[in-house]
Coordinates of C-alpha atoms in Angstrom, one line a residue:
M1 CA -138.1 -38.9 81.4
K2 CA -141.5 -38.8 79.8
N3 CA -140.7 -42.0 77.9
K4 CA -139.6 -43.7 81.1
I5 CA -142.8 -42.7 82.9
L6 CA -144.9 -43.9 79.9
I7 CA -143.1 -47.3 79.6
S8 CA -143.3 -47.9 83.4
T9 CA -147.0 -47.1 83.3
L10 CA -147.5 -49.4 80.3
A11 CA -145.7 -52.2 82.1
F12 CA -148.3 -52.1 84.8
T13 CA -151.2 -51.6 82.4
F14 CA -150.2 -54.5 80.1
S15 CA -150.1 -56.8 83.1
T16 CA -153.8 -56.3 83.6
F17 CA -155.1 -55.5 80.1
A18 CA -155.2 -57.2 76.7
I19 CA -155.7 -55.6 73.4
A20 CA -159.5 -55.0 73.4
D21 CA -160.5 -53.8 70.0
D22 CA -164.2 -54.5 69.1
N23 CA -163.3 -54.5 65.4
Q24 CA -160.4 -56.9 65.8
K25 CA -160.9 -60.4 64.5
V26 CA -158.4 -63.2 64.0
N27 CA -160.5 -64.9 61.3
D28 CA -163.7 -66.8 61.1
R29 CA -162.3 -69.6 63.2
L30 CA -161.5 -67.4 66.1
N31 CA -163.8 -65.5 68.4
D32 CA -163.3 -61.9 69.3
Q33 CA -160.9 -61.8 72.2
R34 CA -160.8 -59.4 75.2
I35 CA -158.8 -59.7 78.3
Q36 CA -160.6 -58.0 81.2
A37 CA -158.7 -56.6 84.1
E38 CA -158.7 -58.9 87.1
S39 CA -158.0 -55.9 89.3
S40 CA -159.8 -52.6 89.1
V41 CA -158.6 -50.1 86.5
T42 CA -159.5 -46.7 85.2
H43 CA -161.6 -46.7 82.1
I44 CA -162.7 -43.7 80.0
R45 CA -165.7 -44.1 77.8
N46 CA -168.1 -42.0 75.8
Q47 CA -171.2 -41.0 77.6
S48 CA -173.2 -39.5 74.8
H49 CA -176.4 -41.0 76.2
V50 CA -175.9 -39.1 79.4
Q51 CA -174.6 -35.8 78.0
S52 CA -173.2 -35.3 74.5
N53 CA -169.8 -33.8 75.5
S54 CA -168.9 -35.7 78.7
V55 CA -166.8 -38.7 79.6
Q56 CA -167.2 -40.9 82.7
D57 CA -164.3 -42.2 84.8
V58 CA -165.3 -45.6 86.2
K59 CA -163.5 -46.0 89.6
K60 CA -162.8 -49.1 91.7
N61 CA -166.0 -48.4 93.6
E62 CA -168.4 -48.5 90.6
S63 CA -171.1 -46.8 92.7
S64 CA -168.9 -43.7 92.9
T65 CA -168.5 -41.9 89.6
L66 CA -167.1 -38.6 88.4
S67 CA -168.5 -36.9 85.4
I68 CA -166.4 -34.2 83.7
T69 CA -166.8 -32.4 80.4
K70 CA -164.2 -32.5 77.7
E71 CA -163.5 -28.8 78.3
E72 CA -162.8 -29.4 82.0
L73 CA -160.7 -32.5 81.2
A74 CA -158.6 -30.5 78.8
K75 CA -157.6 -28.2 81.8
H76 CA -156.0 -31.2 83.5
P77 CA -153.3 -32.5 81.1
D78 CA -152.1 -35.1 83.6
L79 CA -155.5 -36.7 83.7
V80 CA -155.7 -36.8 79.9
V81 CA -152.4 -38.6 79.6
R82 CA -153.4 -41.0 82.4
A83 CA -156.6 -41.8 80.6
L84 CA -155.0 -42.2 77.2
I85 CA -152.3 -44.6 78.3
P86 CA -154.7 -47.5 79.2
A87 CA -156.8 -46.7 76.1
V88 CA -153.8 -47.3 73.8
A89 CA -152.6 -50.2 75.8
Q90 CA -156.0 -51.9 75.4
G91 CA -156.1 -50.9 71.7
N92 CA -159.5 -49.4 72.5
A93 CA -160.1 -47.3 69.4
D94 CA -163.3 -45.7 70.7
N95 CA -161.6 -44.3 73.7
V96 CA -158.6 -43.2 71.8
K97 CA -160.8 -41.4 69.3
L98 CA -162.6 -39.6 72.1
L99 CA -159.4 -38.7 74.1
Y100 CA -156.9 -37.9 71.3
P101 CA -158.4 -34.6 70.2
I102 CA -158.3 -33.5 73.8
Y103 CA -154.8 -34.7 74.1
Q104 CA -153.8 -32.6 71.1
Q105 CA -155.0 -29.5 72.9
I106 CA -152.8 -29.9 76.0
P107 CA -149.5 -28.1 76.4
E108 CA -146.5 -29.6 74.5
Q109 CA -144.6 -30.3 77.7
F110 CA -147.2 -32.9 78.7
K111 CA -147.1 -34.7 75.4
D112 CA -145.1 -37.8 74.6
S113 CA -144.0 -38.7 71.0
T114 CA -144.6 -42.4 71.6
L115 CA -148.1 -41.8 73.0
T116 CA -148.8 -39.5 70.0
Q117 CA -147.7 -42.1 67.4
W118 CA -149.4 -44.9 69.2
S119 CA -152.7 -43.0 69.2
Q120 CA -152.3 -42.2 65.5
A121 CA -151.6 -45.9 64.8
I122 CA -154.7 -47.1 66.5
L123 CA -156.9 -44.4 64.8
A124 CA -155.3 -45.3 61.4
K125 CA -156.2 -49.0 62.0
Q126 CA -159.7 -48.1 62.9
Q127 CA -160.1 -46.2 59.7
G128 CA -158.9 -49.3 57.8
D129 CA -155.4 -47.9 56.9
N130 CA -153.4 -50.9 58.2
S131 CA -150.4 -49.9 56.2
Q132 CA -150.1 -46.5 58.0
A133 CA -150.8 -48.2 61.3
I134 CA -148.0 -50.7 60.7
K135 CA -145.6 -47.9 59.7
L136 CA -146.3 -46.0 63.0
Y137 CA -146.0 -49.2 65.1
R138 CA -142.7 -49.9 63.5
Q139 CA -141.5 -46.4 64.2
I140 CA -142.4 -46.8 67.9
L141 CA -140.6 -50.1 68.2
A142 CA -137.6 -48.7 66.5
E143 CA -137.3 -46.2 69.4
N144 CA -138.7 -48.3 72.2
N145 CA -138.4 -52.0 71.4
D146 CA -139.7 -53.2 74.8
I147 CA -143.2 -51.9 74.7
H148 CA -145.0 -55.2 74.3
P149 CA -148.5 -53.9 73.7
V150 CA -147.2 -52.1 70.7
R151 CA -145.6 -55.3 69.4
L152 CA -148.8 -57.2 69.9
Q153 CA -150.9 -54.6 68.1
L154 CA -148.3 -54.6 65.3
A155 CA -148.6 -58.4 65.0
V156 CA -152.4 -58.1 64.8
A157 CA -152.2 -55.3 62.2
L158 CA -149.8 -57.3 60.1
F159 CA -152.2 -60.3 60.3
E160 CA -155.2 -58.2 59.2
N161 CA -153.0 -56.8 56.4
N162 CA -152.3 -60.4 55.2
E163 CA -148.6 -60.1 56.0
M164 CA -148.6 -63.5 57.6
E165 CA -144.8 -64.2 57.8
A166 CA -144.1 -60.8 59.4
S167 CA -147.1 -61.2 61.7
E168 CA -145.9 -64.7 62.9
D169 CA -142.4 -63.3 63.5
Q170 CA -143.8 -60.7 65.9
F171 CA -146.0 -63.2 67.7
Q172 CA -143.0 -65.6 68.1
K173 CA -141.0 -62.7 69.6
L174 CA -143.8 -62.0 72.1
R175 CA -143.7 -65.7 73.1
A176 CA -140.3 -65.1 74.5
E177 CA -141.6 -62.6 77.0
K178 CA -143.3 -63.5 80.3
M179 CA -146.9 -62.7 79.4
A180 CA -150.2 -63.2 81.2
P181 CA -151.7 -66.6 80.4
Q182 CA -154.6 -64.9 78.6
I183 CA -152.2 -63.1 76.3
N184 CA -150.3 -66.3 75.6
N185 CA -153.5 -68.0 74.7
I186 CA -154.3 -65.2 72.2
I187 CA -150.8 -65.5 70.7
D188 CA -151.2 -69.2 70.3
Q189 CA -154.6 -68.8 68.6
Y190 CA -153.2 -66.3 66.1
I191 CA -150.3 -68.6 65.3
Q192 CA -152.6 -71.5 64.8
A193 CA -154.8 -69.3 62.5
I194 CA -151.7 -68.3 60.5
N195 CA -150.7 -72.0 60.2
K196 CA -154.2 -73.0 59.0
R197 CA -154.3 -70.3 56.3
D198 CA -154.3 -71.9 52.9
R199 CA -152.5 -69.1 51.1
W200 CA -150.1 -68.4 48.4
T201 CA -146.9 -66.8 49.8
F202 CA -144.3 -64.9 47.7
S203 CA -140.9 -63.7 48.8
G204 CA -137.7 -62.6 47.2
G205 CA -134.6 -60.5 47.5
L206 CA -131.7 -58.9 45.8
T207 CA -128.2 -58.7 47.1
Y208 CA -125.4 -56.5 45.8
L209 CA -122.2 -58.7 45.5
N210 CA -118.6 -57.7 45.3
D211 CA -116.4 -60.7 45.6
P212 CA -112.6 -60.0 45.5
N213 CA -111.8 -63.8 45.2
I214 CA -114.6 -65.4 43.2
N215 CA -112.4 -68.5 42.4
N216 CA -111.2 -69.0 46.0
A217 CA -107.5 -68.8 44.9
P218 CA -104.7 -68.7 47.5
K219 CA -102.5 -65.7 47.9
A220 CA -100.5 -64.5 44.9
G221 CA -97.3 -66.5 44.1
T222 CA -98.3 -69.7 45.8
Q223 CA -96.5 -72.7 44.3
Y224 CA -96.6 -76.5 44.9
G225 CA -93.6 -78.1 43.3
N226 CA -93.6 -77.0 39.6
W227 CA -97.3 -76.0 39.8
I228 CA -98.3 -72.3 40.2
A229 CA -101.7 -71.5 41.8
P230 CA -104.2 -69.6 39.6
K231 CA -104.5 -65.9 40.1
R232 CA -107.4 -64.4 42.1
E233 CA -110.3 -63.1 40.1
S234 CA -112.9 -60.5 41.2
A235 CA -116.5 -60.3 40.3
E236 CA -119.2 -57.7 40.9
G237 CA -122.9 -58.3 40.4
I238 CA -126.3 -59.2 41.9
G239 CA -127.5 -62.2 43.9
F240 CA -131.2 -62.9 43.7
N241 CA -133.8 -65.3 45.1
F242 CA -137.5 -65.7 44.5
N243 CA -139.8 -68.1 46.3
I244 CA -143.5 -69.1 45.9
G245 CA -145.4 -71.3 48.3
K246 CA -148.9 -72.7 48.8
K247 CA -150.5 -74.8 51.6
W248 CA -153.6 -77.0 51.4
S249 CA -154.9 -77.9 54.9
W250 CA -156.7 -81.1 55.5
G251 CA -157.8 -80.4 59.1
N252 CA -156.5 -81.7 62.4
G253 CA -153.1 -80.1 61.7
F254 CA -152.3 -82.0 58.4
Y255 CA -151.5 -80.2 55.2
N256 CA -149.8 -80.4 51.8
E257 CA -147.4 -77.8 50.7
L258 CA -145.9 -76.7 47.3
R259 CA -142.6 -74.8 47.2
L260 CA -141.0 -73.2 44.1
N261 CA -137.6 -71.7 44.8
T262 CA -135.0 -70.1 42.6
N263 CA -131.7 -68.4 43.4
G264 CA -128.7 -67.3 41.5
K265 CA -125.8 -64.9 40.9
Y266 CA -125.3 -62.6 38.0
Y267 CA -121.8 -61.0 37.6
W268 CA -121.7 -58.3 35.0
D269 CA -117.9 -58.1 34.9
N270 CA -117.1 -61.8 35.1
K271 CA -120.0 -63.7 33.5
K272 CA -118.3 -67.1 33.4
Y273 CA -119.3 -67.5 37.1
N274 CA -123.0 -66.8 36.6
E275 CA -125.3 -69.5 37.9
V276 CA -129.0 -70.2 38.6
T277 CA -130.6 -73.0 40.6
G278 CA -134.3 -73.9 40.7
R279 CA -136.0 -76.3 43.0
A280 CA -139.6 -77.6 43.1
S281 CA -141.0 -79.4 46.2
V282 CA -144.3 -81.0 47.0
G283 CA -144.8 -82.5 50.5
L284 CA -146.9 -83.4 53.5
G285 CA -146.7 -81.8 56.9
F286 CA -148.3 -81.6 60.3
Q287 CA -148.3 -78.5 62.6
N288 CA -149.8 -76.8 65.5
A289 CA -148.8 -73.7 67.5
K290 CA -145.8 -75.4 69.0
Y291 CA -144.7 -78.2 66.7
N292 CA -144.1 -78.6 62.9
I293 CA -142.8 -81.5 60.9
E294 CA -142.7 -81.7 57.1
L295 CA -141.5 -84.2 54.5
L296 CA -140.7 -82.6 51.1
P297 CA -139.6 -84.6 48.0
F298 CA -137.9 -82.3 45.6
M299 CA -136.3 -82.0 42.1
E300 CA -133.5 -79.5 41.4
Q301 CA -131.8 -78.1 38.3
T302 CA -128.6 -75.9 38.2
L303 CA -127.4 -73.8 35.3
Y304 CA -123.8 -72.6 35.3
A305 CA -121.6 -70.7 32.9
G306 CA -118.8 -73.1 33.8
G307 CA -116.1 -70.9 35.4
S308 CA -114.0 -71.2 32.2
A309 CA -112.8 -68.4 29.9
Q310 CA -114.1 -70.5 27.0
S311 CA -117.7 -69.5 27.6
D312 CA -119.9 -67.2 29.7
T313 CA -123.2 -68.6 28.6
L314 CA -125.4 -70.4 31.1
K315 CA -125.8 -74.1 30.4
R316 CA -127.1 -77.2 32.2
F317 CA -124.7 -78.1 34.9
S318 CA -126.4 -80.6 37.2
K319 CA -129.7 -82.0 38.3
G320 CA -130.8 -83.7 41.4
S321 CA -133.7 -85.3 43.2
G322 CA -134.2 -86.2 46.8
V323 CA -136.2 -85.6 50.0
A324 CA -136.0 -83.1 52.8
L325 CA -137.3 -83.6 56.4
E326 CA -137.8 -80.4 58.4
S327 CA -139.0 -80.0 61.9
H328 CA -139.1 -77.5 64.8
Y329 CA -140.5 -77.8 68.3
W330 CA -141.0 -75.1 71.0
L331 CA -139.8 -76.7 74.2
N332 CA -141.2 -73.7 76.1
P333 CA -141.8 -70.0 75.2
Q334 CA -138.0 -69.3 75.3
W335 CA -136.5 -72.4 73.7
Q336 CA -136.9 -73.8 70.2
L337 CA -135.4 -77.1 68.8
N338 CA -134.8 -77.5 65.1
A339 CA -133.8 -80.6 63.2
N340 CA -133.4 -81.1 59.4
Y341 CA -132.3 -83.9 57.1
E342 CA -131.8 -84.0 53.3
Y343 CA -130.8 -86.7 50.9
A344 CA -130.4 -86.3 47.1
E345 CA -129.0 -88.1 44.1
Q346 CA -127.0 -85.7 41.8
R347 CA -126.1 -86.1 38.2
Y348 CA -123.7 -83.8 36.2
T349 CA -124.0 -83.0 32.5
A350 CA -120.2 -82.9 31.8
R351 CA -118.4 -83.5 35.0
K352 CA -119.4 -87.2 35.4
H353 CA -116.8 -87.8 38.1
L354 CA -119.0 -85.7 40.4
N355 CA -122.1 -88.0 40.0
G356 CA -123.2 -89.4 43.3
N357 CA -125.3 -88.5 46.4
Y358 CA -125.2 -86.6 49.6
H359 CA -126.7 -86.8 53.1
F360 CA -127.0 -83.6 55.1
V361 CA -128.1 -83.5 58.8
S362 CA -128.4 -80.5 61.1
T363 CA -129.9 -79.8 64.5
G364 CA -129.9 -76.7 66.6
L365 CA -131.3 -74.8 69.5
A366 CA -132.6 -71.2 69.5
Y367 CA -133.0 -69.3 72.8
F368 CA -135.3 -66.2 73.0
P369 CA -134.7 -64.6 76.4
K370 CA -136.9 -61.6 75.4
A371 CA -138.6 -60.3 72.3
T372 CA -135.6 -58.2 71.3
Q373 CA -132.9 -60.8 71.6
Y374 CA -132.1 -64.3 70.5
W375 CA -129.2 -66.8 70.5
F376 CA -128.7 -69.9 68.4
A377 CA -126.4 -72.8 68.1
N378 CA -126.3 -75.5 65.4
V379 CA -124.3 -78.6 64.5
N380 CA -124.3 -80.1 61.0
Y381 CA -122.9 -83.0 59.1
N382 CA -122.6 -83.5 55.3
R383 CA -121.4 -86.7 53.6
T384 CA -121.0 -86.5 49.8
S385 CA -120.2 -89.6 47.8
T386 CA -119.1 -89.2 44.2
R387 CA -117.9 -91.6 41.4
D388 CA -114.3 -90.6 42.0
K389 CA -113.3 -91.0 45.6
D390 CA -111.0 -88.0 45.6
D391 CA -114.1 -85.8 45.2
S392 CA -116.0 -87.6 48.0
F393 CA -115.9 -86.0 51.4
F394 CA -117.5 -85.5 54.8
R395 CA -117.9 -82.2 56.5
R396 CA -118.7 -81.5 60.2
G397 CA -119.6 -78.0 61.3
I398 CA -120.7 -75.9 64.3
S399 CA -122.3 -72.4 64.2
L400 CA -123.2 -69.9 66.9
G401 CA -125.1 -66.7 66.6
W402 CA -126.7 -63.8 68.4
G403 CA -129.4 -61.3 67.2
Q404 CA -130.3 -58.1 69.0
E405 CA -132.8 -55.2 68.5
W406 CA -131.2 -52.1 70.1
D407 CA -132.7 -48.8 71.1
K408 CA -133.0 -46.1 68.5
G409 CA -134.0 -48.6 65.9
L410 CA -130.7 -50.4 65.3
S411 CA -130.7 -54.2 64.8
T412 CA -127.7 -56.5 64.5
R413 CA -127.0 -60.2 63.9
L414 CA -123.6 -61.8 64.5
S415 CA -122.7 -65.4 63.8
F416 CA -119.5 -67.6 63.9
N417 CA -118.9 -71.0 62.3
I418 CA -116.2 -73.6 62.3
A419 CA -116.0 -76.7 60.2
E420 CA -113.7 -79.6 59.2
K421 CA -113.8 -81.1 55.7
Q422 CA -112.1 -84.4 55.0
Y423 CA -111.8 -86.0 51.5
K424 CA -111.7 -89.8 51.1
A425 CA -108.8 -90.3 48.6
P426 CA -105.7 -88.6 47.3
M427 CA -105.9 -86.2 44.3
P428 CA -104.5 -88.0 41.2
I429 CA -102.0 -85.3 40.3
F430 CA -100.7 -84.2 43.7
G431 CA -101.1 -87.5 45.7
I432 CA -102.6 -85.6 48.7
T433 CA -105.8 -86.5 50.5
Q434 CA -107.2 -83.1 51.1
R435 CA -108.1 -82.0 54.7
N436 CA -109.5 -78.5 55.2
K437 CA -110.3 -76.4 58.3
E438 CA -112.8 -73.6 57.8
W439 CA -113.7 -70.6 59.9
G440 CA -116.3 -67.9 59.2
M441 CA -117.8 -64.8 60.7
Q442 CA -120.8 -62.8 59.5
A443 CA -122.1 -59.5 60.9
S444 CA -125.3 -57.8 59.7
V445 CA -126.7 -54.4 60.7
W446 CA -129.9 -52.6 59.7
H447 CA -132.3 -49.9 61.0
R448 CA -135.8 -50.9 61.6
A449 CA -137.2 -47.4 60.9
V450 CA -135.7 -47.6 57.3
H451 CA -138.6 -49.6 55.9
Y452 CA -139.9 -48.9 52.4
W453 CA -142.6 -51.0 50.6
G454 CA -142.0 -53.8 53.2
I455 CA -138.2 -53.8 52.5
T456 CA -135.5 -53.1 55.1
P457 CA -132.0 -52.9 53.6
R458 CA -129.3 -54.9 55.5
L459 CA -125.6 -54.4 55.4
T460 CA -123.6 -57.6 55.9
Y461 CA -119.9 -58.3 56.3
N462 CA -118.6 -61.8 55.8
F463 CA -115.2 -63.2 56.5
T464 CA -114.1 -66.8 55.5
R465 CA -110.8 -68.5 56.2
T466 CA -109.9 -71.9 54.8
R467 CA -106.7 -73.7 55.8
S468 CA -105.8 -76.9 53.8
N469 CA -103.0 -79.4 53.8
H470 CA -102.7 -78.5 50.2
V471 CA -101.6 -74.8 49.8
F472 CA -103.7 -74.3 46.6
Y473 CA -106.8 -74.6 48.7
S474 CA -105.9 -72.2 51.5
Y475 CA -107.4 -68.7 51.2
D476 CA -109.0 -65.8 53.0
K477 CA -112.0 -64.0 51.7
H478 CA -113.6 -60.7 52.8
R479 CA -117.0 -59.7 51.4
I480 CA -119.6 -57.0 51.9
F481 CA -123.2 -57.5 50.9
L482 CA -126.2 -55.1 50.7
D483 CA -129.4 -57.1 50.9
F484 CA -133.0 -56.1 50.0
S485 CA -135.6 -58.7 50.9
K486 CA -139.4 -58.7 50.7
Q487 CA -142.2 -61.1 51.9
F488 CA -145.5 -60.6 50.1

């Protein structure tokens, strides 16, 4: 019940207040921002110049004031809580510092765990301990994910702690809510400041892999004529990815960007399927708070053990070069449009029949009805042309998904995809032009309060089903991943 009262009060308070922290700065490009209440509100402030141990309650009629000592205020727990709520909603560290010691003295039945943690977060931030403040803000949102002032203060704390990607993610979530125009302006200014930052970014992750059908074999005993399908192989190991990025801003929204990406899989019990891919991109882009477009020429190299029992040593497998075009546009605070195109020429060290090129196009919509929920839909098309026509194909796909932050800290993400893959010529041995239908489902779950060193573990289940007009290429696959990712 106390939480409901607190949240209801905050809903009113946040409609008239912004975060008003005198020490808060976006960066040198932004002025200190405060949103003043358009209607009258109650404001507690230190009156040391009047009397050293008193506070003053400024009422709607400013000519009528009430002075009360800290000792007297402590005898009225309801007044203490009423005064502390707008102080934390504003992010007013001076008032919180004044009121929180009094709040600590009131009977336990008047205290609220959210209000306690919120006060501690603001005081930690004032003392320069952004990491502790971020931890406390995350704990609050794990229990009550619809307190928007907390999310805004978390976004600011992440910004000041130089965790730009995480900060931008929180600001983007707030965009989906119906905020006062002044708050939307502040959100836009922060996002613009993040975009203008010429910074190195580092991210990476490890994923535990346990694949029961690493070679995508059909069910045991499958035959086609006199041919017998290979047996299924399993593999257990670690997937990894590491990424480095850097932007150089020109001004007026233009910038250059460098990206260095690597990803791979290491299977300790089936090393012939080990692989590593590295990509380097240098490009030109334009962005503002609502729109981004980027052209990225790239070069890529893949090492692969070969999938053969003859060797489990990584060796050069293929190389490629091409260009990627990426863009996204916020149609309004709830809807985002994404579009991507990629073209590349590929050359293979041993498998010359795979030499060729590909075109990949995708476009999608993301809908954010509120900060704790999003939906997305995507359509994509891939056309791969190789030297041998029986390896050339086109693939059309659709994916749908839903993400949700639940109460008590639980978060989930669910996605479905369907695709059709059509090859261009018959396979030489079987005389069949392969046609595949693919279905997939992926479900992830994690707890937002389980957060160590910036890492939240995620448990993911993935199901894939492929049905082909050639029985050797029909299979089902169930996989479970445990993912650990970090943005620096």
